[in-house]
PDB file of C-alpha atoms in Angstrom:
ATOM      1  CA  ILE D   1     -27.350  43.125 -37.245  1.00 74.00           C
ATOM      2  CA  GLU D   2     -23.721  43.951 -36.514  1.00 81.00           C
ATOM      3  CA  LEU D   3     -22.603  40.864 -38.473  1.00 83.00           C
ATOM      4  CA  VAL D   4     -24.644  41.933 -41.457  1.00 81.00           C
ATOM      5  CA  GLU D   5     -23.158  45.407 -41.247  1.00 82.00           C
ATOM      6  CA  VAL D   6     -19.601  44.090 -40.977  1.00 81.00           C
ATOM      7  CA  SER D   7     -20.213  41.642 -43.811  1.00 81.00           C
ATOM      8  CA  LYS D   8     -21.410  44.528 -45.949  1.00 83.00           C
ATOM      9  CA  GLN D   9     -18.307  46.542 -45.055  1.00 81.00           C
ATOM     10  CA  LEU D  10     -16.142  43.541 -45.830  1.00 81.00           C
ATOM     11  CA  ALA D  11     -17.812  43.170 -49.198  1.00 81.00           C
ATOM     12  CA  ASP D  12     -17.151  46.834 -49.938  1.00 80.00           C
ATOM     13  CA  VAL D  13     -13.534  46.494 -48.864  1.00 81.00           C
ATOM     14  CA  LYS D  14     -13.139  43.418 -51.062  1.00 84.00           C
ATOM     15  CA  ASP D  15     -14.579  45.329 -54.008  1.00 78.00           C
ATOM     16  CA  GLN D  16     -12.205  48.205 -53.357  1.00 79.00           C
ATOM     17  CA  TYR D  17      -9.332  45.792 -52.953  1.00 75.00           C
ATOM     18  CA  GLU D  18     -10.119  44.002 -56.205  1.00 75.00           C
ATOM     19  CA  ASN D  19     -10.470  47.303 -58.012  1.00 74.00           C
ATOM     20  CA  ALA D  20      -7.193  48.546 -56.550  1.00 73.00           C
ATOM     21  CA  ARG D  21      -5.420  45.297 -57.389  1.00 77.00           C
ATOM     22  CA  ALA D  22      -6.796  45.380 -60.928  1.00 72.00           C
ATOM     23  CA  LEU D  23      -5.724  48.999 -61.222  1.00 73.00           C
ATOM     24  CA  SER D  24      -2.273  48.135 -59.838  1.00 76.00           C
ATOM     25  CA  ASP D  25      -1.917  45.243 -62.274  1.00 78.00           C
ATOM     26  CA  LYS D  26      -2.903  47.479 -65.161  1.00 77.00           C
ATOM     27  CA  ASN D  27      -0.487  50.162 -63.977  1.00 79.00           C
ATOM     28  CA  ARG D  28       2.345  47.613 -63.743  1.00 81.00           C
ATOM     29  CA  GLN D  29       1.418  46.224 -67.148  1.00 80.00           C
ATOM     30  CA  ARG D  30       1.323  49.737 -68.612  1.00 80.00           C
ATOM     31  CA  LYS D  31       4.751  50.528 -67.178  1.00 84.00           C
ATOM     32  CA  GLU D  32       6.172  47.275 -68.529  1.00 85.00           C
ATOM     33  CA  ILE D  33       4.707  47.939 -71.958  1.00 82.00           C
ATOM     34  CA  GLU D  34       5.912  51.555 -71.946  1.00 83.00           C
ATOM     35  CA  ALA D  35       9.412  50.451 -70.876  1.00 88.00           C
ATOM     36  CA  SER D  36       9.421  47.861 -73.659  1.00 89.00           C
ATOM     37  CA  ILE D  37       8.232  50.494 -76.164  1.00 88.00           C
ATOM     38  CA  GLN D  38      10.907  52.908 -74.966  1.00 90.00           C
ATOM     39  CA  ARG D  39      13.605  50.237 -75.287  1.00 92.00           C
ATOM     40  CA  LEU D  40      12.403  49.134 -78.726  1.00 91.00           C
ATOM     41  CA  THR D  41      12.146  52.771 -79.875  1.00 91.00           C
ATOM     42  CA  LYS D  42      15.703  53.423 -78.727  1.00 93.00           C
ATOM     43  CA  ASP D  43      16.959  50.297 -80.483  1.00 92.00           C
ATOM     44  CA  TYR D  44      14.970  51.150 -83.616  1.00 90.00           C
ATOM     45  CA  ASP D  45      16.281  54.745 -83.674  1.00 92.00           C
ATOM     46  CA  GLY D  46      19.825  53.463 -83.097  1.00 91.00           C
ATOM     47  CA  THR D  47      19.494  50.983 -85.939  1.00 90.00           C
ATOM     48  CA  GLU D  48      18.012  53.641 -88.220  1.00 91.00           C
ATOM     49  CA  LYS D  49      20.850  56.049 -87.366  1.00 92.00           C
ATOM     50  CA  LEU D  50      23.372  53.268 -87.966  1.00 90.00           C
ATOM     51  CA  LEU D  51      21.907  52.582 -91.395  1.00 90.00           C
ATOM     52  CA  SER D  52      21.923  56.304 -92.160  1.00 91.00           C
ATOM     53  CA  ASN D  53      25.605  56.545 -91.198  1.00 91.00           C
ATOM     54  CA  VAL D  54      26.393  53.440 -93.225  1.00 90.00           C
ATOM     55  CA  LYS D  55      24.642  54.992 -96.208  1.00 91.00           C
ATOM     56  CA  THR D  56      26.643  58.205 -95.815  1.00 91.00           C
ATOM     57  CA  LEU D  57      29.928  56.307 -95.557  1.00 89.00           C
ATOM     58  CA  ARG D  58      29.027  54.219 -98.588  1.00 89.00           C
ATOM     59  CA  GLN D  59      28.330  57.399-100.511  1.00 90.00           C
ATOM     60  CA  ASP D  60      31.689  58.825 -99.391  1.00 89.00           C
ATOM     61  CA  SER D  61      33.433  55.624-100.452  1.00 89.00           C
ATOM     62  CA  GLY D  62      31.611  55.617-103.774  1.00 90.00           C
ATOM     63  CA  ARG D  63      32.482  59.251-104.424  1.00 89.00           C
ATOM     64  CA  ALA D  64      36.129  58.524-103.648  1.00 88.00           C
ATOM     65  CA  ASP D  65      35.996  55.511-105.985  1.00 87.00           C
ATOM     66  CA  LYS D  66      34.651  57.642-108.814  1.00 87.00           C
ATOM     67  CA  ALA D  67      37.337  60.261-108.253  1.00 85.00           C
ATOM     68  CA  LEU D  68      40.055  57.603-108.243  1.00 82.00           C
ATOM     69  CA  MET D  69      38.678  56.058-111.419  1.00 82.00           C
ATOM     70  CA  ALA D  70      38.590  59.485-113.072  1.00 79.00           C
ATOM     71  CA  ALA D  71      42.298  60.069-112.379  1.00 78.00           C
ATOM     72  CA  GLU D  72      43.815  58.844-115.638  1.00 78.00           C
ATOM     73  CA  GLY D  73      47.158  57.134-115.218  1.00 76.00           C
ATOM     74  CA  PHE D  74      46.684  56.787-111.462  1.00 78.00           C
ATOM     75  CA  ARG D  75      45.432  53.304-110.679  1.00 76.00           C
ATOM     76  CA  ASP D  76      47.719  51.617-108.195  1.00 79.00           C
ATOM     77  CA  LYS D  77      49.387  53.133-105.138  1.00 82.00           C
ATOM     78  CA  GLN D  78      52.578  51.120-105.594  1.00 85.00           C
ATOM     79  CA  GLU D  79      52.784  52.075-109.266  1.00 85.00           C
ATOM     80  CA  ILE D  80      52.390  55.756-108.393  1.00 87.00           C
ATOM     81  CA  SER D  81      55.101  55.413-105.747  1.00 88.00           C
ATOM     82  CA  GLY D  82      57.377  53.902-108.394  1.00 89.00           C
ATOM     83  CA  LEU D  83      56.700  56.794-110.782  1.00 87.00           C
ATOM     84  CA  ARG D  84      57.366  59.249-107.959  1.00 89.00           C
ATOM     85  CA  ARG D  85      60.748  57.637-107.266  1.00 91.00           C
ATOM     86  CA  GLU D  86      61.678  57.831-110.960  1.00 90.00           C
ATOM     87  CA  LEU D  87      60.675  61.487-111.207  1.00 90.00           C
ATOM     88  CA  ASP D  88      62.487  62.364-107.976  1.00 91.00           C
ATOM     89  CA  ALA D  89      65.619  60.662-109.317  1.00 91.00           C
ATOM     90  CA  VAL D  90      65.344  62.728-112.513  1.00 90.00           C
ATOM     91  CA  GLN D  91      64.858  65.928-110.504  1.00 88.00           C
ATOM     92  CA  ASN D  92      67.817  65.160-108.242  1.00 91.00           C
ATOM     93  CA  ARG D  93      70.048  64.358-111.204  1.00 90.00           C
ATOM     94  CA  ARG D  94      68.908  67.509-112.995  1.00 86.00           C
ATOM     95  CA  GLY D  95      69.707  69.590-109.925  1.00 88.00           C
ATOM     96  CA  ILE D  96      73.231  68.174-109.737  1.00 89.00           C
ATOM     97  CA  ILE D  97      73.870  68.741-113.444  1.00 87.00           C
ATOM     98  CA  GLU D  98      72.426  72.256-113.422  1.00 85.00           C
ATOM     99  CA  LYS D  99      74.581  73.192-110.440  1.00 87.00           C
ATOM    100  CA  ASP D 100      77.693  71.765-112.134  1.00 86.00           C
ATOM    101  CA  LEU D 101      76.681  73.408-115.419  1.00 83.00           C
ATOM    102  CA  ALA D 102      76.473  76.822-113.772  1.00 85.00           C
ATOM    103  CA  GLN D 103      79.988  76.339-112.383  1.00 83.00           C
ATOM    104  CA  ARG D 104      81.362  75.251-115.757  1.00 81.00           C
ATOM    105  CA  GLU D 105      79.717  78.180-117.528  1.00 79.00           C
ATOM    106  CA  GLN D 106      81.281  80.510-114.982  1.00 81.00           C
ATOM    107  CA  GLU D 107      84.669  78.854-115.576  1.00 74.00           C
ATOM    108  CA  LEU D 108      84.196  79.246-119.321  1.00 74.00           C
ATOM    109  CA  ALA D 109      83.322  82.916-118.975  1.00 77.00           C
ATOM    110  CA  GLU D 110      86.362  83.469-116.748  1.00 71.00           C
ATOM    111  CA  ALA D 111      88.657  81.568-119.159  1.00 66.00           C
ATOM    112  CA  LYS D 112      87.403  83.549-122.154  1.00 66.00           C
ATOM    113  CA  GLY D 113      87.701  86.785-120.213  1.00 66.00           C
ATOM    114  CA  LYS D 114      91.250  85.901-119.198  1.00 61.00           C
ATOM    115  CA  LEU D 115      92.160  85.044-122.779  1.00 54.00           C
ATOM    116  CA  GLY D 116      90.608  88.265-123.992  1.00 52.00           C
ATOM    117  CA  LYS D 117      92.825  90.266-121.629  1.00 47.00           C
ATOM    118  CA  ARG D 118      95.998  88.498-122.814  1.00 49.00           C
ATOM    119  CA  LYS D 119      96.117  90.363-126.123  1.00 45.00           C
ATOM    120  CA  SER D 120      99.891  90.106-126.374  1.00 45.00           C
ATOM    121  CA  VAL D 121      99.709  86.324-126.105  1.00 42.00           C
ATOM    122  CA  VAL D 122      97.041  86.244-128.782  1.00 42.00           C
ATOM    123  CA  LEU D 123      99.050  88.589-130.967  1.00 42.00           C
ATOM    124  CA  PHE D 124     102.371  86.790-130.684  1.00 42.00           C
ATOM    125  CA  GLY D 125     100.849  83.292-130.590  1.00 43.00           C
ATOM    126  CA  SER D 126      98.816  83.791-133.735  1.00 47.00           C
ATOM    127  CA  ALA D 127      99.971  82.537-137.130  1.00 48.00           C
ATOM    128  CA  ASN D 128     100.729  86.101-138.208  1.00 49.00           C
ATOM    129  CA  GLY D 129     102.898  86.667-135.125  1.00 47.00           C
ATOM    130  CA  ILE D 130     104.954  83.529-135.779  1.00 47.00           C
ATOM    131  CA  ALA D 131     105.210  84.376-139.491  1.00 49.00           C
ATOM    132  CA  THR D 132     106.434  87.912-138.689  1.00 50.00           C
ATOM    133  CA  ALA D 133     109.063  86.617-136.267  1.00 45.00           C
ATOM    134  CA  THR D 134     110.176  84.066-138.842  1.00 51.00           C
ATOM    135  CA  GLU D 135     110.419  86.730-141.551  1.00 48.00           C
ATOM    136  CA  ILE D 136     112.508  89.000-139.322  1.00 46.00           C
ATOM    137  CA  LEU D 137     114.818  86.104-138.452  1.00 42.00           C
ATOM    138  CA  ALA D 138     115.130  85.075-142.107  1.00 46.00           C
ATOM    139  CA  GLY D 139     115.696  88.675-143.164  1.00 43.00           C
ATOM    140  CA  GLY D 140     118.497  89.029-140.631  1.00 42.00           C
ATOM    141  CA  VAL D 141     120.199  85.854-141.840  1.00 42.00           C
ATOM    142  CA  VAL D 142     119.980  86.921-145.468  1.00 41.00           C
ATOM    143  CA  GLY D 143     121.150  90.446-144.542  1.00 44.00           C
ATOM    144  CA  VAL D 144     124.219  89.136-142.729  1.00 41.00           C
ATOM    145  CA  ILE D 145     125.095  86.971-145.705  1.00 43.00           C
ATOM    146  CA  VAL D 146     124.718  89.578-148.410  1.00 43.00           C
ATOM    147  CA  GLY D 147     124.913  92.826-146.515  1.00 47.00           C
ATOM    148  CA  PRO D 148     126.348  94.644-143.547  1.00 49.00           C
ATOM    149  CA  PHE D 149     127.218  92.712-140.433  1.00 45.00           C
ATOM    150  CA  TYR D 150     125.088  95.002-138.218  1.00 43.00           C
ATOM    151  CA  LEU D 151     122.039  93.207-139.638  1.00 46.00           C
ATOM    152  CA  LEU D 152     123.007  90.461-137.195  1.00 44.00           C
ATOM    153  CA  SER D 153     120.752  92.278-134.756  1.00 49.00           C
ATOM    154  CA  LEU D 154     117.803  91.275-136.889  1.00 45.00           C
ATOM    155  CA  ILE D 155     118.758  87.667-136.327  1.00 45.00           C
ATOM    156  CA  ILE D 156     118.779  88.217-132.577  1.00 49.00           C
ATOM    157  CA  LEU D 157     115.504  90.140-132.708  1.00 47.00           C
ATOM    158  CA  GLY D 158     113.898  87.565-134.984  1.00 47.00           C
ATOM    159  CA  ALA D 159     115.046  84.690-132.758  1.00 46.00           C
ATOM    160  CA  ALA D 160     113.730  86.463-129.668  1.00 49.00           C
ATOM    161  CA  LEU D 161     110.437  87.222-131.318  1.00 47.00           C
ATOM    162  CA  LEU D 162     110.168  83.634-132.544  1.00 46.00           C
ATOM    163  CA  ALA D 163     110.842  82.305-129.027  1.00 51.00           C
ATOM    164  CA  VAL D 164     108.231  84.637-127.588  1.00 52.00           C
ATOM    165  CA  ALA D 165     105.826  83.674-130.379  1.00 51.00           C
ATOM    166  CA  MET D 166     106.315  79.954-129.717  1.00 51.00           C
ATOM    167  CA  TRP D 167     105.794  80.475-125.981  1.00 51.00           C
ATOM    168  CA  ALA D 168     102.701  82.553-126.706  1.00 54.00           C
ATOM    169  CA  ARG D 169     101.576  79.923-129.169  1.00 54.00           C
ATOM    170  CA  ASN D 170     101.848  77.184-126.553  1.00 54.00           C
ATOM    171  CA  ALA D 171     100.053  79.342-123.957  1.00 54.00           C
ATOM    172  CA  LEU D 172      97.339  80.167-126.491  1.00 55.00           C
ATOM    173  CA  ILE D 173      96.907  76.503-127.384  1.00 59.00           C
ATOM    174  CA  ARG D 174      96.756  75.603-123.690  1.00 63.00           C
ATOM    175  CA  ASP D 175      94.120  78.263-122.974  1.00 61.00           C
ATOM    176  CA  LYS D 176      92.059  77.350-126.023  1.00 65.00           C
ATOM    177  CA  THR D 177      92.330  73.673-125.153  1.00 69.00           C
ATOM    178  CA  SER D 178      91.100  74.414-121.629  1.00 72.00           C
ATOM    179  CA  ILE D 179      88.210  76.428-123.074  1.00 70.00           C
ATOM    180  CA  SER D 180      87.446  73.637-125.527  1.00 76.00           C
ATOM    181  CA  VAL D 181      87.419  71.057-122.729  1.00 76.00           C
ATOM    182  CA  ILE D 182      85.039  73.198-120.663  1.00 78.00           C
ATOM    183  CA  GLU D 183      82.817  73.758-123.702  1.00 80.00           C
ATOM    184  CA  GLY D 184      82.777  70.007-124.305  1.00 83.00           C
ATOM    185  CA  ARG D 185      81.735  69.337-120.724  1.00 85.00           C
ATOM    186  CA  ILE D 186      79.044  71.995-120.971  1.00 83.00           C
ATOM    187  CA  GLN D 187      77.757  70.400-124.170  1.00 87.00           C
ATOM    188  CA  ASP D 188      77.719  66.978-122.518  1.00 87.00           C
ATOM    189  CA  MET D 189      75.785  68.386-119.569  1.00 86.00           C
ATOM    190  CA  LYS D 190      73.243  70.039-121.845  1.00 87.00           C
ATOM    191  CA  GLU D 191      72.800  66.772-123.711  1.00 88.00           C
ATOM    192  CA  GLY D 192      72.422  65.032-120.350  1.00 87.00           C
ATOM    193  CA  LEU D 193      69.716  67.517-119.389  1.00 87.00           C
ATOM    194  CA  ASP D 194      67.963  66.831-122.698  1.00 89.00           C
ATOM    195  CA  ASP D 195      68.098  63.098-121.981  1.00 89.00           C
ATOM    196  CA  LEU D 196      66.704  63.688-118.496  1.00 88.00           C
ATOM    197  CA  SER D 197      63.872  65.775-119.965  1.00 89.00           C
ATOM    198  CA  GLU D 198      63.042  62.963-122.385  1.00 90.00           C
ATOM    199  CA  ASN D 199      63.123  60.452-119.543  1.00 90.00           C
ATOM    200  CA  GLU D 200      60.901  62.701-117.426  1.00 89.00           C
ATOM    201  CA  GLN D 201      58.393  63.098-120.259  1.00 90.00           C
ATOM    202  CA  GLU D 202      58.307  59.329-120.716  1.00 90.00           C
ATOM    203  CA  VAL D 203      57.517  58.825-117.021  1.00 88.00           C
ATOM    204  CA  LEU D 204      54.930  61.616-117.080  1.00 88.00           C
ATOM    205  CA  ALA D 205      53.313  60.073-120.163  1.00 88.00           C
ATOM    206  CA  ARG D 206      52.806  56.822-118.223  1.00 85.00           C
ATOM    207  CA  ALA D 207      51.036  58.862-115.562  1.00 85.00           C
ATOM    208  CA  LYS D 208      48.982  60.713-118.217  1.00 86.00           C
ATOM    209  CA  CYS D 209      50.548  64.031-117.175  1.00 86.00           C
ATOM    210  CA  SER D 210      52.130  66.821-119.210  1.00 87.00           C
ATOM    211  CA  THR D 211      54.236  68.482-116.523  1.00 88.00           C
ATOM    212  CA  PHE D 212      55.863  67.666-113.216  1.00 87.00           C
ATOM    213  CA  ALA D 213      53.554  70.169-111.500  1.00 89.00           C
ATOM    214  CA  GLU D 214      50.502  68.383-112.930  1.00 89.00           C
ATOM    215  CA  PHE D 215      51.839  65.069-111.618  1.00 89.00           C
ATOM    216  CA  ASN D 216      52.283  66.586-108.154  1.00 89.00           C
ATOM    217  CA  GLU D 217      48.731  67.933-108.162  1.00 89.00           C
ATOM    218  CA  LYS D 218      47.217  64.648-109.350  1.00 88.00           C
ATOM    219  CA  GLU D 219      49.313  62.656-106.879  1.00 88.00           C
ATOM    220  CA  VAL D 220      48.112  64.777-103.944  1.00 89.00           C
ATOM    221  CA  GLY D 221      44.506  64.395-105.105  1.00 88.00           C
ATOM    222  CA  PHE D 222      44.959  60.645-105.601  1.00 87.00           C
ATOM    223  CA  HIS D 223      46.288  60.127-102.079  1.00 88.00           C
ATOM    224  CA  ASP D 224      43.584  62.370-100.586  1.00 91.00           C
ATOM    225  CA  TRP D 225      40.783  60.381-102.256  1.00 88.00           C
ATOM    226  CA  LEU D 226      42.491  57.111-101.376  1.00 88.00           C
ATOM    227  CA  ASP D 227      42.740  58.171 -97.711  1.00 90.00           C
ATOM    228  CA  GLN D 228      39.058  59.143 -97.724  1.00 89.00           C
ATOM    229  CA  LYS D 229      38.099  55.802 -99.237  1.00 89.00           C
ATOM    230  CA  ASN D 230      40.194  53.825 -96.740  1.00 90.00           C
ATOM    231  CA  ALA D 231      38.849  55.878 -93.807  1.00 91.00           C
ATOM    232  CA  ALA D 232      35.240  55.330 -94.943  1.00 90.00           C
ATOM    233  CA  GLU D 233      35.764  51.596 -95.369  1.00 89.00           C
ATOM    234  CA  LEU D 234      37.461  51.353 -91.968  1.00 90.00           C
ATOM    235  CA  GLN D 235      34.570  53.162 -90.285  1.00 90.00           C
ATOM    236  CA  LEU D 236      32.084  50.969 -92.140  1.00 89.00           C
ATOM    237  CA  LYS D 237      33.835  47.866 -90.897  1.00 88.00           C
ATOM    238  CA  GLY D 238      33.717  49.151 -87.333  1.00 87.00           C
ATOM    239  CA  MET D 239      30.056  50.167 -87.537  1.00 86.00           C
ATOM    240  CA  LEU D 240      28.840  46.923 -89.063  1.00 85.00           C
ATOM    241  CA  GLY D 241      30.716  44.809 -86.521  1.00 83.00           C
ATOM    242  CA  GLY D 242      30.856  41.790 -88.806  1.00 83.00           C
ATOM    243  CA  LYS D 243      27.222  42.110 -89.906  1.00 86.00           C
ATOM    244  CA  THR D 244      25.942  42.867 -93.366  1.00 88.00           C
ATOM    245  CA  VAL D 245      23.693  45.785 -94.234  1.00 88.00           C
ATOM    246  CA  GLU D 246      20.991  43.278 -95.160  1.00 90.00           C
ATOM    247  CA  GLU D 247      21.150  41.769 -91.678  1.00 90.00           C
ATOM    248  CA  ILE D 248      20.817  45.200 -90.087  1.00 89.00           C
ATOM    249  CA  GLU D 249      17.886  46.033 -92.375  1.00 90.00           C
ATOM    250  CA  LYS D 250      16.244  42.798 -91.286  1.00 92.00           C
ATOM    251  CA  GLN D 251      16.930  43.692 -87.653  1.00 91.00           C
ATOM    252  CA  LYS D 252      15.292  47.082 -88.187  1.00 90.00           C
ATOM    253  CA  LEU D 253      12.164  45.469 -89.656  1.00 92.00           C
ATOM    254  CA  GLU D 254      11.988  43.057 -86.717  1.00 92.00           C
ATOM    255  CA  LEU D 255      12.258  45.927 -84.251  1.00 90.00           C
ATOM    256  CA  ALA D 256       9.514  47.810 -86.091  1.00 91.00           C
ATOM    257  CA  ARG D 257       7.270  44.734 -85.932  1.00 91.00           C
ATOM    258  CA  LYS D 258       7.861  44.317 -82.201  1.00 90.00           C
ATOM    259  CA  LEU D 259       7.276  48.022 -81.644  1.00 88.00           C
ATOM    260  CA  VAL D 260       3.911  47.872 -83.406  1.00 89.00           C
ATOM    261  CA  THR D 261       2.975  44.818 -81.335  1.00 88.00           C
ATOM    262  CA  GLU D 262       3.885  46.503 -78.048  1.00 85.00           C
ATOM    263  CA  GLU D 263       2.090  49.711 -78.975  1.00 82.00           C
ATOM    264  CA  ALA D 264      -1.030  47.660 -79.771  1.00 84.00           C
ATOM    265  CA  LYS D 265      -0.890  46.258 -76.236  1.00 81.00           C
ATOM    266  CA  LEU D 266      -1.115  49.741 -74.809  1.00 75.00           C
ATOM    267  CA  THR D 267      -4.906  50.048 -74.940  1.00 75.00           C
ATOM    268  CA  ASP D 268      -6.864  53.132 -73.958  1.00 69.00           C
ATOM    269  CA  ASP D 269      -7.808  51.740 -70.538  1.00 71.00           C
ATOM    270  CA  LEU D 270      -4.133  51.061 -69.816  1.00 66.00           C
ATOM    271  CA  LYS D 271      -3.165  54.556 -70.979  1.00 63.00           C
ATOM    272  CA  GLN D 272      -5.651  56.024 -68.449  1.00 67.00           C
ATOM    273  CA  THR D 273      -4.112  54.024 -65.601  1.00 62.00           C
ATOM    274  CA  TYR D 274      -1.853  56.098 -63.367  1.00 57.00           C
TER     275      TYR D 274
END
């Protein structure tokens, strides 16, 4: 009787054990499946985020490309750098000439002002001044010959006036020559500025710009878009890690397939196992 009772207890224990083991196996299986689903979901979300970021960077690169293509006259970075050097050279040369021109114009104004104050030099050095001195001298000579001897003073006066007139004449010629030289230099500088302006317009025309300010604005925009394009392409290269977008898309599809398979393994009886 006791053996029968113990055998019955043993049978019950075995049933409980088998049920517990089955439950434990299901619980372990559920945990493994859930861990696999969690891992696959994380990988899938990471791949999807990666593709989203790649798409955004491609859009940024494409937008930068369109902006660069829309910038007429701005195609190549080296070419733009060459145009910049030419324009800077023109600007530097213009600055030097304009500074020198201002000095020469000041010299000219001072020379003219100085000549304007030397009225006696202008008076005696003029043709009328020399003619008057010559007439007085000639009158004195004629007077001494045909008239009283005291007219000799006219000769002295005429000779003195003629000497002063010749000195004034030389000083006037020297001052006018100096003014003429300065005026010539000023004219050369103005012509040089005109040549520089023509050269600048030729360079600007190659860049499809009308003014130096427009070139500066377009150059800044060009480099900004170029930096954005290079930054986007560099980030794309780092994100892709040597893979193509098609390969990542394929990887995403494979992860989705595996995820569906794992989720199908998680049946209702496994979900209820805790």
